[in-house]
Short mmCIF file of C-alpha atoms in Angstrom, two decimals:
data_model
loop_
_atom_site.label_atom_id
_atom_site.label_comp_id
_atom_site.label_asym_id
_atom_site.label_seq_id
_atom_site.Cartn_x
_atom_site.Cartn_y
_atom_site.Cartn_z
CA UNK A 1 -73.54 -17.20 -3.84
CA UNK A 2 -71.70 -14.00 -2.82
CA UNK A 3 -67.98 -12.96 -3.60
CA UNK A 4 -65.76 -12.42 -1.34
CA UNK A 5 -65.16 -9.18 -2.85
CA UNK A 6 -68.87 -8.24 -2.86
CA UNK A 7 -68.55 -9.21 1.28
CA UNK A 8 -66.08 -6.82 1.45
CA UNK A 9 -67.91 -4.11 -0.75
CA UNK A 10 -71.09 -4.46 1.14
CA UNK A 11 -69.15 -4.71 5.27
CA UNK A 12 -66.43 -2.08 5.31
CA UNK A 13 -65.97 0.07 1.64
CA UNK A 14 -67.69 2.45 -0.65
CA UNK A 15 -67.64 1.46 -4.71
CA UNK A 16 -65.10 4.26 -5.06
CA UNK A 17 -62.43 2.07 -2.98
CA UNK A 18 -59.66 0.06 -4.44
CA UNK A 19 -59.12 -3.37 -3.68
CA UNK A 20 -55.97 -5.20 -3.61
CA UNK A 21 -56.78 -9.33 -4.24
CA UNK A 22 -53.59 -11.11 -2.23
CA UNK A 23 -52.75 -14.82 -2.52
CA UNK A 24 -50.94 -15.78 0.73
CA UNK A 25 -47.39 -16.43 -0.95
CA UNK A 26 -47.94 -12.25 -1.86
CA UNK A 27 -48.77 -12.17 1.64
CA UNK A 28 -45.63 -13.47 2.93
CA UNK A 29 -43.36 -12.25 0.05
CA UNK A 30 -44.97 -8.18 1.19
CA UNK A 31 -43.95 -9.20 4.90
CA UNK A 32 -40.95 -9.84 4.13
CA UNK A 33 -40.00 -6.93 2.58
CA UNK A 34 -41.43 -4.47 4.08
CA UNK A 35 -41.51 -6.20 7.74
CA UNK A 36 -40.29 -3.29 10.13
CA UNK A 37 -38.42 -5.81 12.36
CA UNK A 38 -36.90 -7.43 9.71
CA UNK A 39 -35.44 -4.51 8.33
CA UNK A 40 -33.65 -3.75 11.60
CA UNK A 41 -32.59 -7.50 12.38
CA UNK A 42 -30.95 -8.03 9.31
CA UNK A 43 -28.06 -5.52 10.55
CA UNK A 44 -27.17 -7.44 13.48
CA UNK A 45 -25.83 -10.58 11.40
CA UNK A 46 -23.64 -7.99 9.96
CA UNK A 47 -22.58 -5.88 13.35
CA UNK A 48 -21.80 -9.53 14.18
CA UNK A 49 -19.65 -10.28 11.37
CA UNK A 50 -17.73 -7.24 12.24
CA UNK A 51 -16.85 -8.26 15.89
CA UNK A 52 -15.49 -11.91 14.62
CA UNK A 53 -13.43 -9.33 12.04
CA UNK A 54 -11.82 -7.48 14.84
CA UNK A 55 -11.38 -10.04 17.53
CA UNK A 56 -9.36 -11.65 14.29
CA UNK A 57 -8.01 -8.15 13.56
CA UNK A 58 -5.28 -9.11 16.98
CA UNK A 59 -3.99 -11.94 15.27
CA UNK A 60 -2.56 -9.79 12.31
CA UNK A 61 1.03 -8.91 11.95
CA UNK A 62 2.25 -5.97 13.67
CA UNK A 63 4.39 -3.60 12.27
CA UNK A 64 6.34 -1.57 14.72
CA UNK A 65 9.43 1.21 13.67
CA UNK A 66 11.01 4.51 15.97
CA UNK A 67 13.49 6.95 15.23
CA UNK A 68 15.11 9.20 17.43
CA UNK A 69 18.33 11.17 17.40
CA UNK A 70 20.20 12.68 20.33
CA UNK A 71 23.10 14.96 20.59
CA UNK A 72 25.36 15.73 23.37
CA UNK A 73 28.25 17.46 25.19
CA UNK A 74 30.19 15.95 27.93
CA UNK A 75 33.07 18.27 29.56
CA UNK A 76 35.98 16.47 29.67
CA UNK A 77 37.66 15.69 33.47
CA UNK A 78 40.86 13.39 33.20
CA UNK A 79 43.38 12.46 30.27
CA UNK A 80 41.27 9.64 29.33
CA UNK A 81 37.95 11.79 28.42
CA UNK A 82 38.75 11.69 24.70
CA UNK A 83 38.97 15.71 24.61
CA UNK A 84 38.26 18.89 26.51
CA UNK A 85 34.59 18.68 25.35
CA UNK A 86 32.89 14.93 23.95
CA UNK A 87 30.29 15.84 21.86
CA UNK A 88 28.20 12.63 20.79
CA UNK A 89 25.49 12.52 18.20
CA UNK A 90 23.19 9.20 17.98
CA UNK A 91 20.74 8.30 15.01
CA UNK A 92 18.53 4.96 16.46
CA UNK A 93 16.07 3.74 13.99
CA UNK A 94 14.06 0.06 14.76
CA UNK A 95 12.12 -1.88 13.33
CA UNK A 96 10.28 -4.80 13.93
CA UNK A 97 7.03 -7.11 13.30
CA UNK A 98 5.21 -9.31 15.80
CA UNK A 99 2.53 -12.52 14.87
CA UNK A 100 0.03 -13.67 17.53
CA UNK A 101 -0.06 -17.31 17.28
CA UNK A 102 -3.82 -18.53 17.07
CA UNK A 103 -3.90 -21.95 17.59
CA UNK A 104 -0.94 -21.92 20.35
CA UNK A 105 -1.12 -18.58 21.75
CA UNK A 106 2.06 -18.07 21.19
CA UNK A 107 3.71 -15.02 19.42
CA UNK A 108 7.15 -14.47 16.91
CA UNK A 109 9.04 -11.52 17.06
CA UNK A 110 11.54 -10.28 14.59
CA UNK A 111 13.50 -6.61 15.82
CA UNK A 112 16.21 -5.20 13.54
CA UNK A 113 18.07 -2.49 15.46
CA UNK A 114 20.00 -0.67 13.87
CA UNK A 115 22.18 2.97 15.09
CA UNK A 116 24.45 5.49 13.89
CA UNK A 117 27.29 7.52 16.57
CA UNK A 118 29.07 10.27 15.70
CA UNK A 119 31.62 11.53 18.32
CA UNK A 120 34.62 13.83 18.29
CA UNK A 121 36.01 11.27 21.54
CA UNK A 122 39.72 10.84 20.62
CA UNK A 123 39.82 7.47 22.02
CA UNK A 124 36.91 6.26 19.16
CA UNK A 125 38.53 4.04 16.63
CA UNK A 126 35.62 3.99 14.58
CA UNK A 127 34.02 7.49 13.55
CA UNK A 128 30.92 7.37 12.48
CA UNK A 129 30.17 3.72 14.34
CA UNK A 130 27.38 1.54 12.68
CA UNK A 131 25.65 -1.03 14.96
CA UNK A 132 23.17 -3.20 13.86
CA UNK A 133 21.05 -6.41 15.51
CA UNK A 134 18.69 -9.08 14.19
CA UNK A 135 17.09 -10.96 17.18
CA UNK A 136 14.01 -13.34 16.16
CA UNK A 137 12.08 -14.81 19.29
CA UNK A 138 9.11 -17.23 20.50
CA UNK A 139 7.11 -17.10 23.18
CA UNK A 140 4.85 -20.02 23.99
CA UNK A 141 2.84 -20.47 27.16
CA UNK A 142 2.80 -23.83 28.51
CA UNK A 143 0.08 -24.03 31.11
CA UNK A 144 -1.84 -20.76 31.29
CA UNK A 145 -2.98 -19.42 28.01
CA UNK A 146 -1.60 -22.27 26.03
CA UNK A 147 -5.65 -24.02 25.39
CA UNK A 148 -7.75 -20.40 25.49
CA UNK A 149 -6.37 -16.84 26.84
CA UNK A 150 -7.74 -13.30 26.53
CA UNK A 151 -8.09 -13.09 22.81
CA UNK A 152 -9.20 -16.47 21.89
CA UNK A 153 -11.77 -15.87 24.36
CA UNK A 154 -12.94 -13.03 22.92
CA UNK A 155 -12.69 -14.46 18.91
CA UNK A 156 -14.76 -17.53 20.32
CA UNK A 157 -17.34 -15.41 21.83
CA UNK A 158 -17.92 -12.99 18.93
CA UNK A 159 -17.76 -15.99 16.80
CA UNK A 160 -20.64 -17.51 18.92
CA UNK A 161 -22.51 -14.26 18.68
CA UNK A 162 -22.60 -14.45 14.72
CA UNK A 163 -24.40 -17.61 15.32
CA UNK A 164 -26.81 -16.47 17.60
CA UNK A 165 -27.44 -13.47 15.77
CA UNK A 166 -28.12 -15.73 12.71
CA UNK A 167 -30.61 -17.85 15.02
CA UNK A 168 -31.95 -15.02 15.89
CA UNK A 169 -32.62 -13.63 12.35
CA UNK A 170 -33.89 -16.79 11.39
CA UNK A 171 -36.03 -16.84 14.31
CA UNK A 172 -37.66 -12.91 13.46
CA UNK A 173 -38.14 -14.36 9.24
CA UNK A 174 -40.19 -17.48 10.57
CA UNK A 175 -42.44 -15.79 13.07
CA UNK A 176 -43.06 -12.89 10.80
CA UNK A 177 -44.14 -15.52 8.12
CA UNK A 178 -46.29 -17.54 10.71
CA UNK A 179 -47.68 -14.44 12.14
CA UNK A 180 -48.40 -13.01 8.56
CA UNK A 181 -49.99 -16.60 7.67
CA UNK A 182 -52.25 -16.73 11.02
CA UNK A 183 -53.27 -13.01 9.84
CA UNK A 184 -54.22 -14.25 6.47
CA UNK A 185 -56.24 -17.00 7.61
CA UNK A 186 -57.42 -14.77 10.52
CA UNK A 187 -58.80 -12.74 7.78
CA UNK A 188 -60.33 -15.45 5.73
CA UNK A 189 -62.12 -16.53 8.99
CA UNK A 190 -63.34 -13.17 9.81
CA UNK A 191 -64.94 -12.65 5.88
CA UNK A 192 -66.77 -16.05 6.03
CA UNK A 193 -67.99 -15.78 9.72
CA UNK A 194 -69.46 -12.59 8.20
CA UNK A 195 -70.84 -14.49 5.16
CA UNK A 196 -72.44 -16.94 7.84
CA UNK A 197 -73.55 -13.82 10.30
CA UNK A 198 -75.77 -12.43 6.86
CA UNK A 199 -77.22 -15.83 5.92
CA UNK A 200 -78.45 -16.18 9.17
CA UNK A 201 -79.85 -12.49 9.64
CA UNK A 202 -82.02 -13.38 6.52
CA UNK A 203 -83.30 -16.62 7.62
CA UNK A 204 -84.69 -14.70 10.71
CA UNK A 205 -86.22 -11.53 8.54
CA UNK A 206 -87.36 -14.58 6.62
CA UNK A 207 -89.05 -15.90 9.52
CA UNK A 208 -89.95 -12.92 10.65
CA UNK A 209 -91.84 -12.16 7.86
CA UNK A 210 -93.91 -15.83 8.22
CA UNK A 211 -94.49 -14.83 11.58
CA UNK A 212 -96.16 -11.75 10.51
CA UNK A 213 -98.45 -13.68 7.66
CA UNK A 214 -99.41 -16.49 10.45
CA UNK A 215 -100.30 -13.67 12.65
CA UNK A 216 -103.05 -11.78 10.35
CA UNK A 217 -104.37 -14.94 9.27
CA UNK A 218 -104.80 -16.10 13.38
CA UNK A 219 -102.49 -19.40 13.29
CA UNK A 220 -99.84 -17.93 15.82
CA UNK A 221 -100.20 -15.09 18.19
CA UNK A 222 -98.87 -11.39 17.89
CA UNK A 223 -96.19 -12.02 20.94
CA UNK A 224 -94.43 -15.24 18.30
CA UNK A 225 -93.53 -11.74 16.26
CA UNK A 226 -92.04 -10.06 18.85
CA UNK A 227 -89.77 -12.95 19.96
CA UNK A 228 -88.76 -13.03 15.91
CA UNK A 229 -88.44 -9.22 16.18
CA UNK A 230 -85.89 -9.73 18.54
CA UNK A 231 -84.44 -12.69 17.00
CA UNK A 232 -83.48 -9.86 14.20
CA UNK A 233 -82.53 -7.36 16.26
CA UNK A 234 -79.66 -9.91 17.94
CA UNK A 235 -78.83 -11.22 14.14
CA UNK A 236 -78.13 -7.40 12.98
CA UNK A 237 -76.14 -7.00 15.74
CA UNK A 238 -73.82 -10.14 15.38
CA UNK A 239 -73.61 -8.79 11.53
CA UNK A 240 -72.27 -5.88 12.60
CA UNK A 241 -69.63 -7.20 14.83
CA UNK A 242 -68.86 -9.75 12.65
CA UNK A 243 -68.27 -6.84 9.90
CA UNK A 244 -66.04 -5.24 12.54
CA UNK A 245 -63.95 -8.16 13.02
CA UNK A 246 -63.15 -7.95 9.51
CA UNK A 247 -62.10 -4.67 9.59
CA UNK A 248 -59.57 -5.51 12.39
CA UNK A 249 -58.52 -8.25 10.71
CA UNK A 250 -57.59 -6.38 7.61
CA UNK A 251 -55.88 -3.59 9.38
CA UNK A 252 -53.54 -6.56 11.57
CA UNK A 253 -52.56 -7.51 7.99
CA UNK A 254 -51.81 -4.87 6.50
CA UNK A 255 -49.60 -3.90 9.41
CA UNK A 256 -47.26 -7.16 9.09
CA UNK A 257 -47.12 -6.33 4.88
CA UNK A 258 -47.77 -2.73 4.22
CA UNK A 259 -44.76 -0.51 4.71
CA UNK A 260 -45.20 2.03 7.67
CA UNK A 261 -44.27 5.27 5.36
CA UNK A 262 -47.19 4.76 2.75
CA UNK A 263 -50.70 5.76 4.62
CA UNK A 264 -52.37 5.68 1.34
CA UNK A 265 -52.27 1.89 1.20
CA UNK A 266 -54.22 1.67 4.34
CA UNK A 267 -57.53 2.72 2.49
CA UNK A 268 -57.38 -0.27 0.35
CA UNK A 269 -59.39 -3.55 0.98
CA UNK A 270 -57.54 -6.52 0.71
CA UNK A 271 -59.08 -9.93 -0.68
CA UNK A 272 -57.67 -12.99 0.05
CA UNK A 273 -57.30 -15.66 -3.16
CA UNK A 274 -55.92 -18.57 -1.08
CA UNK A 275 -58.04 -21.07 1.17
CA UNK A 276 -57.11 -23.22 3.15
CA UNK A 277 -57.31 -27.00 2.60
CA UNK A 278 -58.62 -29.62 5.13
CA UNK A 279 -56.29 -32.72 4.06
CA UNK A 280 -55.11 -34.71 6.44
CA UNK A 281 -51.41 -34.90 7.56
CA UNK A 282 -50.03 -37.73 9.02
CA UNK A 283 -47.44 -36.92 12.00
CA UNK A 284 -44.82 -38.36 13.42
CA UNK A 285 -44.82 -37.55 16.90
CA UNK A 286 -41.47 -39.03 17.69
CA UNK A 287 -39.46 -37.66 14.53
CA UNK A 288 -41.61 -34.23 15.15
CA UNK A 289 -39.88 -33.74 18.57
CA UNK A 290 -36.51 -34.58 17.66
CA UNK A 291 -36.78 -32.29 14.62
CA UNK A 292 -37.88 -29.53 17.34
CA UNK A 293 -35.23 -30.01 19.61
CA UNK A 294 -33.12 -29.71 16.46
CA UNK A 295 -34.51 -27.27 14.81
CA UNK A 296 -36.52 -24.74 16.79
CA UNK A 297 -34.71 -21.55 16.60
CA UNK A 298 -35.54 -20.71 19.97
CA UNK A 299 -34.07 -24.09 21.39
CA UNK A 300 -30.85 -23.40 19.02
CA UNK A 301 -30.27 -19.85 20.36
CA UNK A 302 -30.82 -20.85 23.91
CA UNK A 303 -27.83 -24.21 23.30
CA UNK A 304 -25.38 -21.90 21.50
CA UNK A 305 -26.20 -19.21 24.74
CA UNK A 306 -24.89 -22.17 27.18
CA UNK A 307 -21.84 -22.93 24.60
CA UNK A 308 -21.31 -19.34 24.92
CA UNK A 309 -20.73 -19.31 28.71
CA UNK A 310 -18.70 -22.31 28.27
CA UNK A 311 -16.08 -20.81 27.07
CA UNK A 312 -16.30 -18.16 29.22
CA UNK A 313 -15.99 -21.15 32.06
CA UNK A 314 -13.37 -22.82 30.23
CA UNK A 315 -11.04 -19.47 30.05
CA UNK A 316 -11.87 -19.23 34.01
CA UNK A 317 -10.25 -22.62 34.60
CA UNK A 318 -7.70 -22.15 32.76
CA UNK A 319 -6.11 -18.55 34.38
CA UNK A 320 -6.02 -20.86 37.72
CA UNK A 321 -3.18 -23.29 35.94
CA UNK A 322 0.64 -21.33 37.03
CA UNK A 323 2.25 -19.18 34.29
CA UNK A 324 4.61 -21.16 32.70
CA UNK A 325 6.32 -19.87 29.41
CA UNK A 326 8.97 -21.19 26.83
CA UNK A 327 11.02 -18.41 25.60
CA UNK A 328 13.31 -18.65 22.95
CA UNK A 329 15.77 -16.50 20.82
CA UNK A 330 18.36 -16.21 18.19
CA UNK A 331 20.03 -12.93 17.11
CA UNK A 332 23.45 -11.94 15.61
CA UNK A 333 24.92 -7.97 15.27
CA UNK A 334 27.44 -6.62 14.14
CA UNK A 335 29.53 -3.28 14.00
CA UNK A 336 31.06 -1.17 11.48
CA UNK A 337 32.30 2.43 10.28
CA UNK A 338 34.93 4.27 9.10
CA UNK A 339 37.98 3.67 11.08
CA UNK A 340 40.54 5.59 12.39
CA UNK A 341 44.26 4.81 12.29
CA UNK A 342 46.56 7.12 14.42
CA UNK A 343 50.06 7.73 14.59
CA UNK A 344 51.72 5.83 17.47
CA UNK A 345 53.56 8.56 18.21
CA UNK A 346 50.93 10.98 18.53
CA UNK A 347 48.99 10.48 21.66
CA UNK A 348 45.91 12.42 20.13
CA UNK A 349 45.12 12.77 16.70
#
């Protein structure tokens, strides 16, 4: 019997050629790796990942501080402007952090205000004056925004991106291993269709040739040969398509496995080591349909796509219900410095 690899050696190759022998797990395990597509899907889980991060990033505390400092001069007009010329310098420095309520949308505040005034006013009785306030406050929607608003929205959707983009990817690894598979057997098909194609262009040189003996001894007549002539003639040419086929087969192959960036792989013959086996499989037709419906990435994608615009829908609704907020607070300040105490009987000073 031939070899597959002697098939190969004698359709598409010199001796000189290398040959790579491939078991269909290699097959798949090459495809993987080396799978163009692949390589490029695999990012999107992770551009993915990074949207859920910064749709999250708004719930995060929130620092906030300012400083400024002013100084001025006010002429004075009547008795009671505190001197000829008020001058007034003011040191403000806040600070403050702010938490987005997830669950609630809600958000706490907590501001500590504090500022420092110095003044030359004779009517001051505190010089420099320290003020300070503490104020800690929550706002809570009741009716709008309290189920979904803007940035719930948005975490939702990016969070129901990351799961499409993982269908997805799952979807581009299991049609890259079917497709590699169907190549594979493709391949195997095209080598023994070949196999078949030269077995029967020797059984018609074969009869050819007892054509040609009948003729000279006068059993059949010379026109029987030409009708096996041509019987060749059609046999060579379905071995040389058939030889073609296996070329194409190879090269769809080695396009799902070999990476792009190595030509030199190209020039190598690949034979398969795995056949296929003709067992029988008993199916379930009922259990295979609900495992589709469950399963098939493309029926997943297309059910989290519609949970996807439901939220979109249900944020919709929702802006239509009237703003209605609770807003509470609770603060305390206080005031200090160094005072001044004046002599009664000096009106100024």
């Amino acid at each position: 019997a031939t070899t597959m690899s002697a098939l190969f050696s004698r359709a598409r190759a010199p001796a000189e050629q290398q040959t790579l022998e491939l078991s269909l797990d290699e097959a798949v395990a090459r495809a993987l790796e080396n799978n163009a597509d692949i390589v490029v899907a695999r990012y999107n889980p992770q551009l993915s990942e990074q949207a859920v991060r910064s749709a999250l990033g708004y719930y995060d505390p929130s620092l906030t501080g300012n400083y400024t400092r002013t100084s001025s001069d006010t002429k004075g007009t009547s008795a009671f402007s505190g001197g000829d010329v008020v001058n007034t310098k003011r040191d403000v420095w806040n600070l403050g952090v702010a938490l987005p309520l997830e669950p609630t949308g809600g958000a706490v505040e907590l501001e500590f205000a504090n500022n420092r005034v110095d003044t030359n006013n004779a009517f001051s009785s505190f010089n420099p004056t320290f003020n300070s306030g503490l104020t800690l406050s929550l706002t809570q929607p009741l009716l709008r925004n309290l189920l979904i608003d803007a940035p719930r929205q948005q975490l939702r959707i990016a969070r129901k991106d990351r799961e499409i983009s993982d269908v997805q990817f799952h979807a581009i690894v299991v049609n890259t291993v079917a497709n590699v598979k169907g190549a594979y057997y493709n391949l195997l098909y095209a080598i023994d269709n070949l196999a078949a194609a030269r077995k029967s262009l020797d059984l018609a040189k074969k009869l050819l040739d007892e054509n040609e003996i009948r003729v000279k001894v006068g059993t059949m007549a010379p026109l029987d040969i030409v009708t096996a002539q041509a019987e060749v003639a059609g046999r060579e040419e379905g071995v040389i398509v058939a030889e073609n086929a296996v070329g194409n087969a190879e090269d769809v192959l080695k396009q799902a496995i070999l990476p792009q960036n190595d030509p030199a792989l190209w020039s190598t013959r690949i034979v398969p080591t795995d056949r296929p086996t003709a067992e029988p499989v008993a199916v379930d037709v009922e259990a295979a349909v609900k495992a589709a419906l469950e399963n098939r990435t493309d029926v997943v994608a297309a059910r989290k796509g519609l949970e996807r615009s439901d939220i979109s829908l249900r944020y919709a609704r929702n802006q239509l219900l009237p703003n209605l907020n609770l807003v509470a607070s609770y603060g305390a300040a206080g005031a200090g410095g160094t005072e001044l105490v004046r002599d009664p009987s000096v009106p100024f000073g």
